[in-house]
mmCIF file of C-alpha atoms in Angstrom:
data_model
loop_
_atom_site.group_PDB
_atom_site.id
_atom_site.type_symbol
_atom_site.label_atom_id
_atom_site.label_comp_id
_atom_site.label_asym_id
_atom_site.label_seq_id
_atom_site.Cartn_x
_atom_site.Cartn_y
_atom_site.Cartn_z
ATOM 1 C CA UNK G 1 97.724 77.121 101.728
ATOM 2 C CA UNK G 2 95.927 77.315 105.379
ATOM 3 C CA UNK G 3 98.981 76.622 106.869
ATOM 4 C CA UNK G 4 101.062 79.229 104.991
ATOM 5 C CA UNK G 5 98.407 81.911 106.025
ATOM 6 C CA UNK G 6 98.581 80.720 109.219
ATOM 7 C CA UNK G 7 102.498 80.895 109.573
ATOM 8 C CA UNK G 8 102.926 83.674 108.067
ATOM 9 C CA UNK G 9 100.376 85.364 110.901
ATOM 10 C CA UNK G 10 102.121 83.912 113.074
ATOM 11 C CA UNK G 11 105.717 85.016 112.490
ATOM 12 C CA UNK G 12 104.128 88.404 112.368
ATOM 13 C CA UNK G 13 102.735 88.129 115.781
ATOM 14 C CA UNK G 14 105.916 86.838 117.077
ATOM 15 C CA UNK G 15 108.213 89.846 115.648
ATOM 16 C CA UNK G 16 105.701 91.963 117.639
ATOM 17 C CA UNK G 17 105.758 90.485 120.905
ATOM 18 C CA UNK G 18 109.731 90.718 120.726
ATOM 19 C CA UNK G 19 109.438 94.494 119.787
ATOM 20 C CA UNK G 20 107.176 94.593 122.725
ATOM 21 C CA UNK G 21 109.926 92.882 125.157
ATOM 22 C CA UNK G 22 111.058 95.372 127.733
ATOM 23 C CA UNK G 23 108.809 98.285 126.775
ATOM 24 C CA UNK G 24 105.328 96.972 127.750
ATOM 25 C CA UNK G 25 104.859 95.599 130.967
ATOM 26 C CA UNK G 26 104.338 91.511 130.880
ATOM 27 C CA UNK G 27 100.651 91.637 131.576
ATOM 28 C CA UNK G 28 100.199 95.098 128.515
ATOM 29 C CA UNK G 29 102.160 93.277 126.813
ATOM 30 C CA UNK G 30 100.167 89.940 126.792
ATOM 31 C CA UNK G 31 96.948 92.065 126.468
ATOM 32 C CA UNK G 32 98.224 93.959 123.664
ATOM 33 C CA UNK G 33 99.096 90.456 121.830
ATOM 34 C CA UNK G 34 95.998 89.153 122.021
ATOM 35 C CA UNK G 35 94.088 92.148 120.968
ATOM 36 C CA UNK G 36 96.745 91.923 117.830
ATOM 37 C CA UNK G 37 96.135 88.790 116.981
ATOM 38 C CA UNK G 38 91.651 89.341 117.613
ATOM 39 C CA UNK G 39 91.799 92.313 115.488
ATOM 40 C CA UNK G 40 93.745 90.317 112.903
ATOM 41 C CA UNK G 41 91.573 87.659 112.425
ATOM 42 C CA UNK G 42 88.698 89.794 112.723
ATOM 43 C CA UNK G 43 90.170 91.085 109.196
ATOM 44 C CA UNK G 44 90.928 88.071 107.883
ATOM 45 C CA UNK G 45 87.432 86.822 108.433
ATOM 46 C CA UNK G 46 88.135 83.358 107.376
ATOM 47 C CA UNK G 47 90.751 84.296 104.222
ATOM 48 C CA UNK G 48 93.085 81.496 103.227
ATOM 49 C CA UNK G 49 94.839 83.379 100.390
ATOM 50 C CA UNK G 50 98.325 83.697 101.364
ATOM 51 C CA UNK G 51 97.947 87.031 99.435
ATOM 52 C CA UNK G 52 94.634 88.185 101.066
ATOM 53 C CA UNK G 53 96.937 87.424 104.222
ATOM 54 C CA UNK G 54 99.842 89.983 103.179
ATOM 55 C CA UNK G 55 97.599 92.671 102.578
ATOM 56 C CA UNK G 56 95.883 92.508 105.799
ATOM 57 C CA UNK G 57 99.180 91.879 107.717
ATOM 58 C CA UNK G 58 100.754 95.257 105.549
ATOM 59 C CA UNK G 59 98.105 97.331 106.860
ATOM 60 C CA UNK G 60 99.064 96.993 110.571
ATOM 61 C CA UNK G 61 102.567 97.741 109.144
ATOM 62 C CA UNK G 62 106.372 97.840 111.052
ATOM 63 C CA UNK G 63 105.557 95.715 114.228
ATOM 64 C CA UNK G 64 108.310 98.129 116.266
ATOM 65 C CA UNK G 65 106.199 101.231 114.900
ATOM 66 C CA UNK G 66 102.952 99.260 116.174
ATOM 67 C CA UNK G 67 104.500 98.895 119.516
ATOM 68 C CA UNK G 68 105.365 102.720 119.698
ATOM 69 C CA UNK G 69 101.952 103.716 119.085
ATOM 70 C CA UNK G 70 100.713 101.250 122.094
ATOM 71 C CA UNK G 71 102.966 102.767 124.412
ATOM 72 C CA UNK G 72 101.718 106.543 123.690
ATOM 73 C CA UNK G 73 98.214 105.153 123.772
ATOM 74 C CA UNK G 74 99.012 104.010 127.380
ATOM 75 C CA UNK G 75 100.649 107.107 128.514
ATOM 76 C CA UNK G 76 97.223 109.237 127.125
ATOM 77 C CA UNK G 77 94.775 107.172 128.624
ATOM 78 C CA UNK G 78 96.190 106.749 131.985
ATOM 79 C CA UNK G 79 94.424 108.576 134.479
ATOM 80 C CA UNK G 80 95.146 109.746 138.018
ATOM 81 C CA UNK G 81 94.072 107.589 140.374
ATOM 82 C CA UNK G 82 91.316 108.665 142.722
ATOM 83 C CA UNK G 83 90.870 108.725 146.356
ATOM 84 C CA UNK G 84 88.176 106.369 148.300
ATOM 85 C CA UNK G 85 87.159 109.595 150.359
ATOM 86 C CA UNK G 86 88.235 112.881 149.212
ATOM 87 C CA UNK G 87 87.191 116.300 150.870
ATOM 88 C CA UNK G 88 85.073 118.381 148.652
ATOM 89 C CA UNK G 89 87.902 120.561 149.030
ATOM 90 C CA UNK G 90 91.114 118.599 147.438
ATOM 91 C CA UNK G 91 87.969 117.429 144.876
ATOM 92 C CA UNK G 92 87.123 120.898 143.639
ATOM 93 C CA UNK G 93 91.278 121.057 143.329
ATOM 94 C CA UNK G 94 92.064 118.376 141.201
ATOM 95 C CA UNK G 95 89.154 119.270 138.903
ATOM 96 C CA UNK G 96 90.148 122.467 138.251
ATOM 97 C CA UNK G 97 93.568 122.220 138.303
ATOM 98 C CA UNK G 98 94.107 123.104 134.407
ATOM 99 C CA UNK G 99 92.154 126.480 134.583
ATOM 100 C CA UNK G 100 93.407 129.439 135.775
ATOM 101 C CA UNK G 101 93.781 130.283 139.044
ATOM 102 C CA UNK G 102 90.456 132.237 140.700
ATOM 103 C CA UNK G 103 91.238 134.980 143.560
ATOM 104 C CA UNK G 104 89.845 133.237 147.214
ATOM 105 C CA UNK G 105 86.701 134.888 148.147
ATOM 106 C CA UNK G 106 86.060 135.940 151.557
ATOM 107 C CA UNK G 107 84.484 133.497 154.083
ATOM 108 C CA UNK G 108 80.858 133.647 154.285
ATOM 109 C CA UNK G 109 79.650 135.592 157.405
ATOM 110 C CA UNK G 110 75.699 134.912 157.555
ATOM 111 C CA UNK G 111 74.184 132.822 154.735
ATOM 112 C CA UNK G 112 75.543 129.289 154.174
ATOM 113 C CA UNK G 113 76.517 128.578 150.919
ATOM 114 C CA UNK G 114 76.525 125.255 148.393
ATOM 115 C CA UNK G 115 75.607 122.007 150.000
ATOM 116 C CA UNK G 116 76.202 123.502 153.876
ATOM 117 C CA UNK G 117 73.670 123.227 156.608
ATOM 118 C CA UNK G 118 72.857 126.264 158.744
ATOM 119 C CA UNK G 119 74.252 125.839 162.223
ATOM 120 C CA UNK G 120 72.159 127.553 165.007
ATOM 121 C CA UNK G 121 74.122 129.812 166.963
ATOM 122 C CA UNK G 122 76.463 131.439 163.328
ATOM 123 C CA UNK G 123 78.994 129.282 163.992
ATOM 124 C CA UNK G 124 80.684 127.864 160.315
ATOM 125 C CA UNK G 125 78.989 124.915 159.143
ATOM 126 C CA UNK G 126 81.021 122.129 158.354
ATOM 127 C CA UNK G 127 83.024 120.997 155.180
ATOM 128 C CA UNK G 128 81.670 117.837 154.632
ATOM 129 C CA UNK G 129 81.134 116.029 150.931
ATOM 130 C CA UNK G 130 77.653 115.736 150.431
ATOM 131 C CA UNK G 131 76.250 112.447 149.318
ATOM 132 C CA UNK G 132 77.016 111.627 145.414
ATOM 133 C CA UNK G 133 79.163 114.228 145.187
ATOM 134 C CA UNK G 134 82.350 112.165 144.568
ATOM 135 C CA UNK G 135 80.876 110.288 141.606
ATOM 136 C CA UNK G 136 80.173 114.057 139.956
ATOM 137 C CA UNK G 137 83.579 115.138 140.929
ATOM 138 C CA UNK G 138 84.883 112.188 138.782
ATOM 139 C CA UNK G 139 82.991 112.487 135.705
ATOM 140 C CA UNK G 140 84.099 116.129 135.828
ATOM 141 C CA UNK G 141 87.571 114.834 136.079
ATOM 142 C CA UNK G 142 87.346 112.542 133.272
ATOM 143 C CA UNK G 143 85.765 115.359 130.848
ATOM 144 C CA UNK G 144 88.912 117.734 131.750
ATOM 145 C CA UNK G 145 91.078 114.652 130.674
ATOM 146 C CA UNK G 146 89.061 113.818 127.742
ATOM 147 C CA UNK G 147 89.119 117.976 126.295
ATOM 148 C CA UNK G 148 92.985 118.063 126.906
ATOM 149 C CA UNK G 149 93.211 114.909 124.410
ATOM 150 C CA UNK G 150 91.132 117.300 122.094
ATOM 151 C CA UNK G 151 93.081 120.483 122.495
ATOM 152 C CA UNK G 152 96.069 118.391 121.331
ATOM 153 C CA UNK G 153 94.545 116.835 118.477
ATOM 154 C CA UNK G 154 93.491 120.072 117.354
ATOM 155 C CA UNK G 155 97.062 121.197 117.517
ATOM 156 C CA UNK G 156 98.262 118.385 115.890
ATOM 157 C CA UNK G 157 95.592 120.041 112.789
ATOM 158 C CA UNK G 158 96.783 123.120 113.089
ATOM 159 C CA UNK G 159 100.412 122.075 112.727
ATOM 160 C CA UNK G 160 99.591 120.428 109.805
ATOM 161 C CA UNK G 161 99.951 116.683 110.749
ATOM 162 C CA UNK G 162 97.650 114.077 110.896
ATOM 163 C CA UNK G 163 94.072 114.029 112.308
ATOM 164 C CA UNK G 164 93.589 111.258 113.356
ATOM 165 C CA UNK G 165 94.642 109.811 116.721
ATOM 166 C CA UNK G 166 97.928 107.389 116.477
ATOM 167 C CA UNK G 167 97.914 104.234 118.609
ATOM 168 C CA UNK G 168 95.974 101.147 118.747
ATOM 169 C CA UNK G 169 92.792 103.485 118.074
ATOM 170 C CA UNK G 170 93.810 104.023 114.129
ATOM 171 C CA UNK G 171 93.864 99.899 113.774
ATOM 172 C CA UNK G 172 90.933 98.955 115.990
ATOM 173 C CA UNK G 173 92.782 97.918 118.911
ATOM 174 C CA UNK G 174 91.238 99.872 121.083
ATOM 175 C CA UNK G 175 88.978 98.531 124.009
ATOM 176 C CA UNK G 176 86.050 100.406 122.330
ATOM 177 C CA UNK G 177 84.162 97.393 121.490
ATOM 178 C CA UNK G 178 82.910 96.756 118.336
ATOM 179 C CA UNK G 179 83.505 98.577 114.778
ATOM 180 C CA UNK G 180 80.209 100.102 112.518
ATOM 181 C CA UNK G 181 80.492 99.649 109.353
ATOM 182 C CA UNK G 182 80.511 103.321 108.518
ATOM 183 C CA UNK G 183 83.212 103.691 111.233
ATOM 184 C CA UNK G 184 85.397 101.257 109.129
ATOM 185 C CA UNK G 185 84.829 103.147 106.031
ATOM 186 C CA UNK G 186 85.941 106.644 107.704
ATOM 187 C CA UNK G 187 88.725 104.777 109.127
ATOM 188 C CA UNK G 188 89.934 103.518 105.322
ATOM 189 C CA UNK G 189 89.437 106.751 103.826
ATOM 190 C CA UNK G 190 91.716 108.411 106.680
ATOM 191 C CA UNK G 191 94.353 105.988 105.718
ATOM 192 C CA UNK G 192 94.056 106.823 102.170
ATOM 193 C CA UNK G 193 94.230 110.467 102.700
ATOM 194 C CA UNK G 194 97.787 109.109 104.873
ATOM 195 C CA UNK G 195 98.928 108.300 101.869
ATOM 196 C CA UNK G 196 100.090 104.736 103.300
ATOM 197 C CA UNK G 197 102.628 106.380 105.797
ATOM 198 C CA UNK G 198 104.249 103.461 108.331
ATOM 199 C CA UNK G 199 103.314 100.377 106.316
ATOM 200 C CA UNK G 200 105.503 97.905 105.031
ATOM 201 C CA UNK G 201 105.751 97.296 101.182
ATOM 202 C CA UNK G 202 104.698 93.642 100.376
ATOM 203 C CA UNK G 203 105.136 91.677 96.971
ATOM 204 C CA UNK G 204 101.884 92.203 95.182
ATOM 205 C CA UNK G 205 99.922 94.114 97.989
ATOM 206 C CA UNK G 206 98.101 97.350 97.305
ATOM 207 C CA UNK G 207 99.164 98.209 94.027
ATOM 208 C CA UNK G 208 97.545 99.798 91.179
ATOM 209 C CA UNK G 209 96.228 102.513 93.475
ATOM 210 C CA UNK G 210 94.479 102.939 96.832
ATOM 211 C CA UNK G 211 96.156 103.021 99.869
ATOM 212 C CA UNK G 212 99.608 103.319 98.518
ATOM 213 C CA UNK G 213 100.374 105.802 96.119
ATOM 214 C CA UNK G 214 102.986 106.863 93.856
ATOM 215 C CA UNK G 215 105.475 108.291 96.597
ATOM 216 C CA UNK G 216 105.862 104.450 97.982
ATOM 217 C CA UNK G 217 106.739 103.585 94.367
ATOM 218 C CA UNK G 218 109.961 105.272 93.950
ATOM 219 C CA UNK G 219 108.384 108.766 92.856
ATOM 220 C CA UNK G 220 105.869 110.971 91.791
ATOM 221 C CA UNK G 221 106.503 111.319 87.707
ATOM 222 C CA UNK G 222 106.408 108.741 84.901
ATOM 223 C CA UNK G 223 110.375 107.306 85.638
ATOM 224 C CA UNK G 224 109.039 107.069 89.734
ATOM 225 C CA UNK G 225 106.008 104.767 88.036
ATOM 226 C CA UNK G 226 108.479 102.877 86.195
ATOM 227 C CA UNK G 227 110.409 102.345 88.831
ATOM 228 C CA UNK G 228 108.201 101.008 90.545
ATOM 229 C CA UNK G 229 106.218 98.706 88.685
ATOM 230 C CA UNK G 230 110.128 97.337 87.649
ATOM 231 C CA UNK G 231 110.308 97.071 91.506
ATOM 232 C CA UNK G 232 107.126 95.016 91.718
ATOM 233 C CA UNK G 233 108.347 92.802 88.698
ATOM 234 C CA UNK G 234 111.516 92.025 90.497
ATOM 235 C CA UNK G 235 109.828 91.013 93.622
ATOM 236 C CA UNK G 236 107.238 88.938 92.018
ATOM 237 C CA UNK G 237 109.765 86.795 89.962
ATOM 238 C CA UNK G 238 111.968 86.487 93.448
ATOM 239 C CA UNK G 239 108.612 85.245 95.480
ATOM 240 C CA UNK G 240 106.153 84.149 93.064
ATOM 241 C CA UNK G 241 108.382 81.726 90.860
ATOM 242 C CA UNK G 242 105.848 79.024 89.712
ATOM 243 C CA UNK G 243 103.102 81.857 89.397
ATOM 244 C CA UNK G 244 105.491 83.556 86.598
ATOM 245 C CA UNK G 245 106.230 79.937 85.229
ATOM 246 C CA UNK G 246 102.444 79.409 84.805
ATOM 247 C CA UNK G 247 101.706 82.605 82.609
ATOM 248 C CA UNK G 248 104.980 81.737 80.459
ATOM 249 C CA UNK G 249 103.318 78.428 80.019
ATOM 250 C CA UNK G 250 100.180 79.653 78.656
ATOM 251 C CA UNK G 251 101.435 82.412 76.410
ATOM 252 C CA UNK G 252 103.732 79.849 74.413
ATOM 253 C CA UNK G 253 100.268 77.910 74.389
ATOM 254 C CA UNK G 254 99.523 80.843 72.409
ATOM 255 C CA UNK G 255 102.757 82.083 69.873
ATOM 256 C CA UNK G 256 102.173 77.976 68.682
ATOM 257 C CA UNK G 257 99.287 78.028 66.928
ATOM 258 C CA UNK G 258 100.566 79.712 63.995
ATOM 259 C CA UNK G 259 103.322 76.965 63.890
ATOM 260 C CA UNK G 260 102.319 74.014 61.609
ATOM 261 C CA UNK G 261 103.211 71.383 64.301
ATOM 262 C CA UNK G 262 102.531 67.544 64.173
ATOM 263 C CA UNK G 263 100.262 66.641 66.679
ATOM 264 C CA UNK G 264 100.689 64.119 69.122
ATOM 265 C CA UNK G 265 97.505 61.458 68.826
ATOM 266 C CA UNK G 266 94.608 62.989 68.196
ATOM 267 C CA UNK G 267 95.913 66.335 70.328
ATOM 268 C CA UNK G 268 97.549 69.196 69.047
ATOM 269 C CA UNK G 269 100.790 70.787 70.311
ATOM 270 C CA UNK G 270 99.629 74.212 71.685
ATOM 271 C CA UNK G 271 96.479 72.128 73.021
ATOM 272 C CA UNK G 272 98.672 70.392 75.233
ATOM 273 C CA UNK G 273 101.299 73.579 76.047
ATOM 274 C CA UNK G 274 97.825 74.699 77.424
ATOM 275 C CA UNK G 275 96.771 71.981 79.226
ATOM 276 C CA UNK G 276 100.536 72.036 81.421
ATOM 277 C CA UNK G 277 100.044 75.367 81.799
ATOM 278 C CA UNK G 278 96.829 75.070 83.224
ATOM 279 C CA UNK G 279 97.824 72.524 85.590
ATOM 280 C CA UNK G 280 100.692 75.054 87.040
ATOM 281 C CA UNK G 281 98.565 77.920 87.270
ATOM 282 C CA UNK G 282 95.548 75.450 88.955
ATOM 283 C CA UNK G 283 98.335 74.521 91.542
ATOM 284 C CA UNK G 284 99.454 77.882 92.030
ATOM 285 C CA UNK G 285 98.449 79.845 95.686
ATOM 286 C CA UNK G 286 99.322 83.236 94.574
ATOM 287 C CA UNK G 287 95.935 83.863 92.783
ATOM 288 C CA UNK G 288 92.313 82.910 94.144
ATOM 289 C CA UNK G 289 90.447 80.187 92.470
ATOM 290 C CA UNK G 290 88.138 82.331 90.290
ATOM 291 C CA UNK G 291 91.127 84.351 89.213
ATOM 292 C CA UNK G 292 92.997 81.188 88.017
ATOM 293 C CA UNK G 293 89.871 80.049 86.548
ATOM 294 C CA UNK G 294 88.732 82.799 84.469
ATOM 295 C CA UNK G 295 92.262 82.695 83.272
ATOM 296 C CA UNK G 296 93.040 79.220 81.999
ATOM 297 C CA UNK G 297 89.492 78.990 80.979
ATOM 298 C CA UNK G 298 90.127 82.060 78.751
ATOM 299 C CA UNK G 299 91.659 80.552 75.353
ATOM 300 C CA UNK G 300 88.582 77.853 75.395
ATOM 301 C CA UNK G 301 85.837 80.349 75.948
ATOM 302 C CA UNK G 302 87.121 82.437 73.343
ATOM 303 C CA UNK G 303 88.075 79.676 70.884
ATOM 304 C CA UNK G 304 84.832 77.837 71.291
ATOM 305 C CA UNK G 305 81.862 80.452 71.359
ATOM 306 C CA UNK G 306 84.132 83.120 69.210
ATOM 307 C CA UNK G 307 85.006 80.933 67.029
ATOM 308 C CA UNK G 308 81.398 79.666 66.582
ATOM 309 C CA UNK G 309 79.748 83.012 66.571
ATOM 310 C CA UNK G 310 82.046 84.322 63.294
ATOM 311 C CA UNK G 311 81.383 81.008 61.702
ATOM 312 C CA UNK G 312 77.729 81.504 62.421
ATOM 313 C CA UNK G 313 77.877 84.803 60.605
ATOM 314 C CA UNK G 314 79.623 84.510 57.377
ATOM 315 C CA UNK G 315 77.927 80.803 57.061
ATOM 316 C CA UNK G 316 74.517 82.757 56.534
ATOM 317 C CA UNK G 317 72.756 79.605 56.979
ATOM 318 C CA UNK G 318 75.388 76.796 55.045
ATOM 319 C CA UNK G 319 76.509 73.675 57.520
ATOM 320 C CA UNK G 320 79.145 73.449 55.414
ATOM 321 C CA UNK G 321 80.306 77.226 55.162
ATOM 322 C CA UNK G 322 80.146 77.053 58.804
ATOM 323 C CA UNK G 323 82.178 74.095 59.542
ATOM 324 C CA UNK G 324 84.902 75.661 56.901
ATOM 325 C CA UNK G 325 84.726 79.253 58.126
ATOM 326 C CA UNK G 326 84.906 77.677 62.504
ATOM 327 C CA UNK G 327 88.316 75.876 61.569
ATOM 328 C CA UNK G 328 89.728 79.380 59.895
ATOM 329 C CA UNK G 329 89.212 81.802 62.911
ATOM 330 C CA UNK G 330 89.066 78.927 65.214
ATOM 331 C CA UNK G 331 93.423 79.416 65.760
ATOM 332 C CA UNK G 332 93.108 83.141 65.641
ATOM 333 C CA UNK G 333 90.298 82.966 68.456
ATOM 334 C CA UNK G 334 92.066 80.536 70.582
ATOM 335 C CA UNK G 335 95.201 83.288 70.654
ATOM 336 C CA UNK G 336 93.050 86.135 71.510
ATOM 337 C CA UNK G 337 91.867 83.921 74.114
ATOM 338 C CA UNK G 338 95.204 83.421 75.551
ATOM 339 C CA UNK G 339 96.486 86.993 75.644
ATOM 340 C CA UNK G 340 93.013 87.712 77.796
ATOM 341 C CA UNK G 341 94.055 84.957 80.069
ATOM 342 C CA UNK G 342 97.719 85.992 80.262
ATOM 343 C CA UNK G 343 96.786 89.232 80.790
ATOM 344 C CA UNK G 344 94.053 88.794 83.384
ATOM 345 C CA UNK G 345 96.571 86.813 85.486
ATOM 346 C CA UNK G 346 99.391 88.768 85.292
ATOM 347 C CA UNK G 347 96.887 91.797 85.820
ATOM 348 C CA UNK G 348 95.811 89.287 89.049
ATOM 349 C CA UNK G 349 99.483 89.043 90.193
ATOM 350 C CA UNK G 350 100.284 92.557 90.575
ATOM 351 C CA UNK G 351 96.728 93.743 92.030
ATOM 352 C CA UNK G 352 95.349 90.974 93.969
ATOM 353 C CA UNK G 353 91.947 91.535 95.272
ATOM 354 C CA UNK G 354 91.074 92.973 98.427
ATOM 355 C CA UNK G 355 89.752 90.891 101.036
ATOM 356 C CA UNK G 356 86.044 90.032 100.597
ATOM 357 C CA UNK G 357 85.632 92.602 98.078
ATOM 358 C CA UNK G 358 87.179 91.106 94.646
ATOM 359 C CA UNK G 359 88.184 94.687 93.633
ATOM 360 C CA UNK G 360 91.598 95.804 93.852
ATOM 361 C CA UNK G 361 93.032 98.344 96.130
#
């Protein structure tokens, strides 16, 4: 199952680095890669689910997307170089080349102005750039570049698109070290509020709410919901094969018991149904172990401590009565058992949980 995950990380990594070919530069696109593949794992934290795996890959969706939104994160954050020496002069120009232009004042006659030393003699001091100015004259630079990226996220409000920044930024990739928790949060909840926009639909990831909504199912009304979930169905029996054998396995377990069967030794017929089908599902990767667990361990639960609690209370204190009264309800427990089992796993198949969370998305 490690292996799987692994591959199927892999692959993904892989499509992107050919969608990358030819736009990104060979040393961005290396970088870029890497950061990819970091932030990936840094999701995964350790998950060996192949379907913990899909979820995470679907939420860095279309790899060629993912590459556009690197390449406009380039082009904003690239910044003009800057000179080794510049006169205070051409400084005081390339800061203030986004505001309007100022009328020239008239030379200064007697008193010296800003950073000049009086000359003896009135004679014009000199233009020199005072000591630290430069490293002022940057930062000033930078916060001119950093309001622009502002203005046109503010625009990008007031037009009615998104609000958050696109690029590597809305995944993580970023070089702004690490994630808070509470940063994380905000950053799920302006997904949701997305509406799942640029991801790629996977076989039994996100569904049953969350990030992806009814528009990604085939519509907004009942017949888009039908849709759908007949949608999900189709590409859960196409991938998930031995999954969908498993829960067939266990609900004939089930429609059995009311069947007056021979038994085979000392073992009854929908005793052993059961048992095959819990091997399957046991062997099965598409659920995690608890999940499979819970399931198969459903119709036993239910048959042994139902059973055994009804027996208990119409016995009102008679071994015998409660021996007589366990072997009635006993087949009628063990088939509410399995439709709680069936239905947990199938419920399992079509919302796995979310990574590190066991609740669905």
């Amino acid at each position: 199952m490690i292996e799987r995950a692994d591959q199927l990380v892999l692959e993904y990594v892989s499509k992107v680095a050919d969608a990358a070919h030819g736009v990104l530069r060979q040393d961005q696109r290396l970088d870029f890669v890497r950061r990819l593949r970091e932030r990936i794992d840094a999701e995964r934290r350790g998950a060996e689910s192949l379907a913990a795996v899909q979820k995470v890959l679907a939420v860095f969706g279309d790899p060629a997307a993912l590459v556009a939104r690197e390449v406009r994160r380039l082009e904003e954050t690239q910044a003009p170089p800057v000179d080794d020496s510049p006169t205070l002069m051409a400084s005081a120009e390339a800061v203030t080349r986004e505001l309007p232009a100022v009328a020239p004042k008239p030379p200064p006659t007697a008193r010296p102005g800003p950073g000049e030393i009086p000359v003896p003699g009135g004679r014009r001091p000199s233009q020199g750039m005072p000591p630290g100015v430069a490293r002022f004259t940057e930062e000033a630079r930078k916060t001119l570049a950093g309001r622009e990226t502002g203005g046109r996220l503010a625009r990008r409000r007031a037009r009615g698109g998104p609000a958050v920044p696109e690029g590597d930024d809305l995944l993580g990739l970023g070089e702004s070290g690490p994630e808070e928790p509470g940063a994380r949060r905000g950053r799920r909840g302006r997904r949701r509020g997305m509406g799942g926009r640029g991801r790629r639909s996977m076989p039994g990831a996100g569904r049953g709410g969350g990030d992806f909504d009814d528009g990604e199912r085939g519509g907004t009304g009942s017949g888009g919901r039908g849709s759908g979930w007949r949608s999900d169905a189709g590409s859960i029996l196409a991938s998930r094969p031995r999954e969908v054998v498993g829960v067939v396995v266990l609900a004939v377990a089930g429609l059995l018991v009311p069947a007056s069967l021979a038994p085979i030794a000392i073992f009854s017929i929908p005793f052993i149904v059961w048992a095959v089908g819990t091997v399957v599902v046991l062997s099965c990767p598409g659920w995690e172990v608890g999940d499979k667990v819970l399931g198969v361990a459903a119709p036993v639960l239910v048959y042994a401590i139902g059973g055994a609690a009804v027996a208990i209370a119409r016995a009102k204190g008679d071994l015998g009565r409660m021996l007589s009264g366990f072997q009635d309800v006993s087949g009628s427990m063990f088939i509410i058992g399995t439709v709680l089992g069936v239905l947990w796993l199938a419920y399992r198949l079509f919302n796995p949980p979310a990574p590190f969370t066991g609740r669905p998305r």
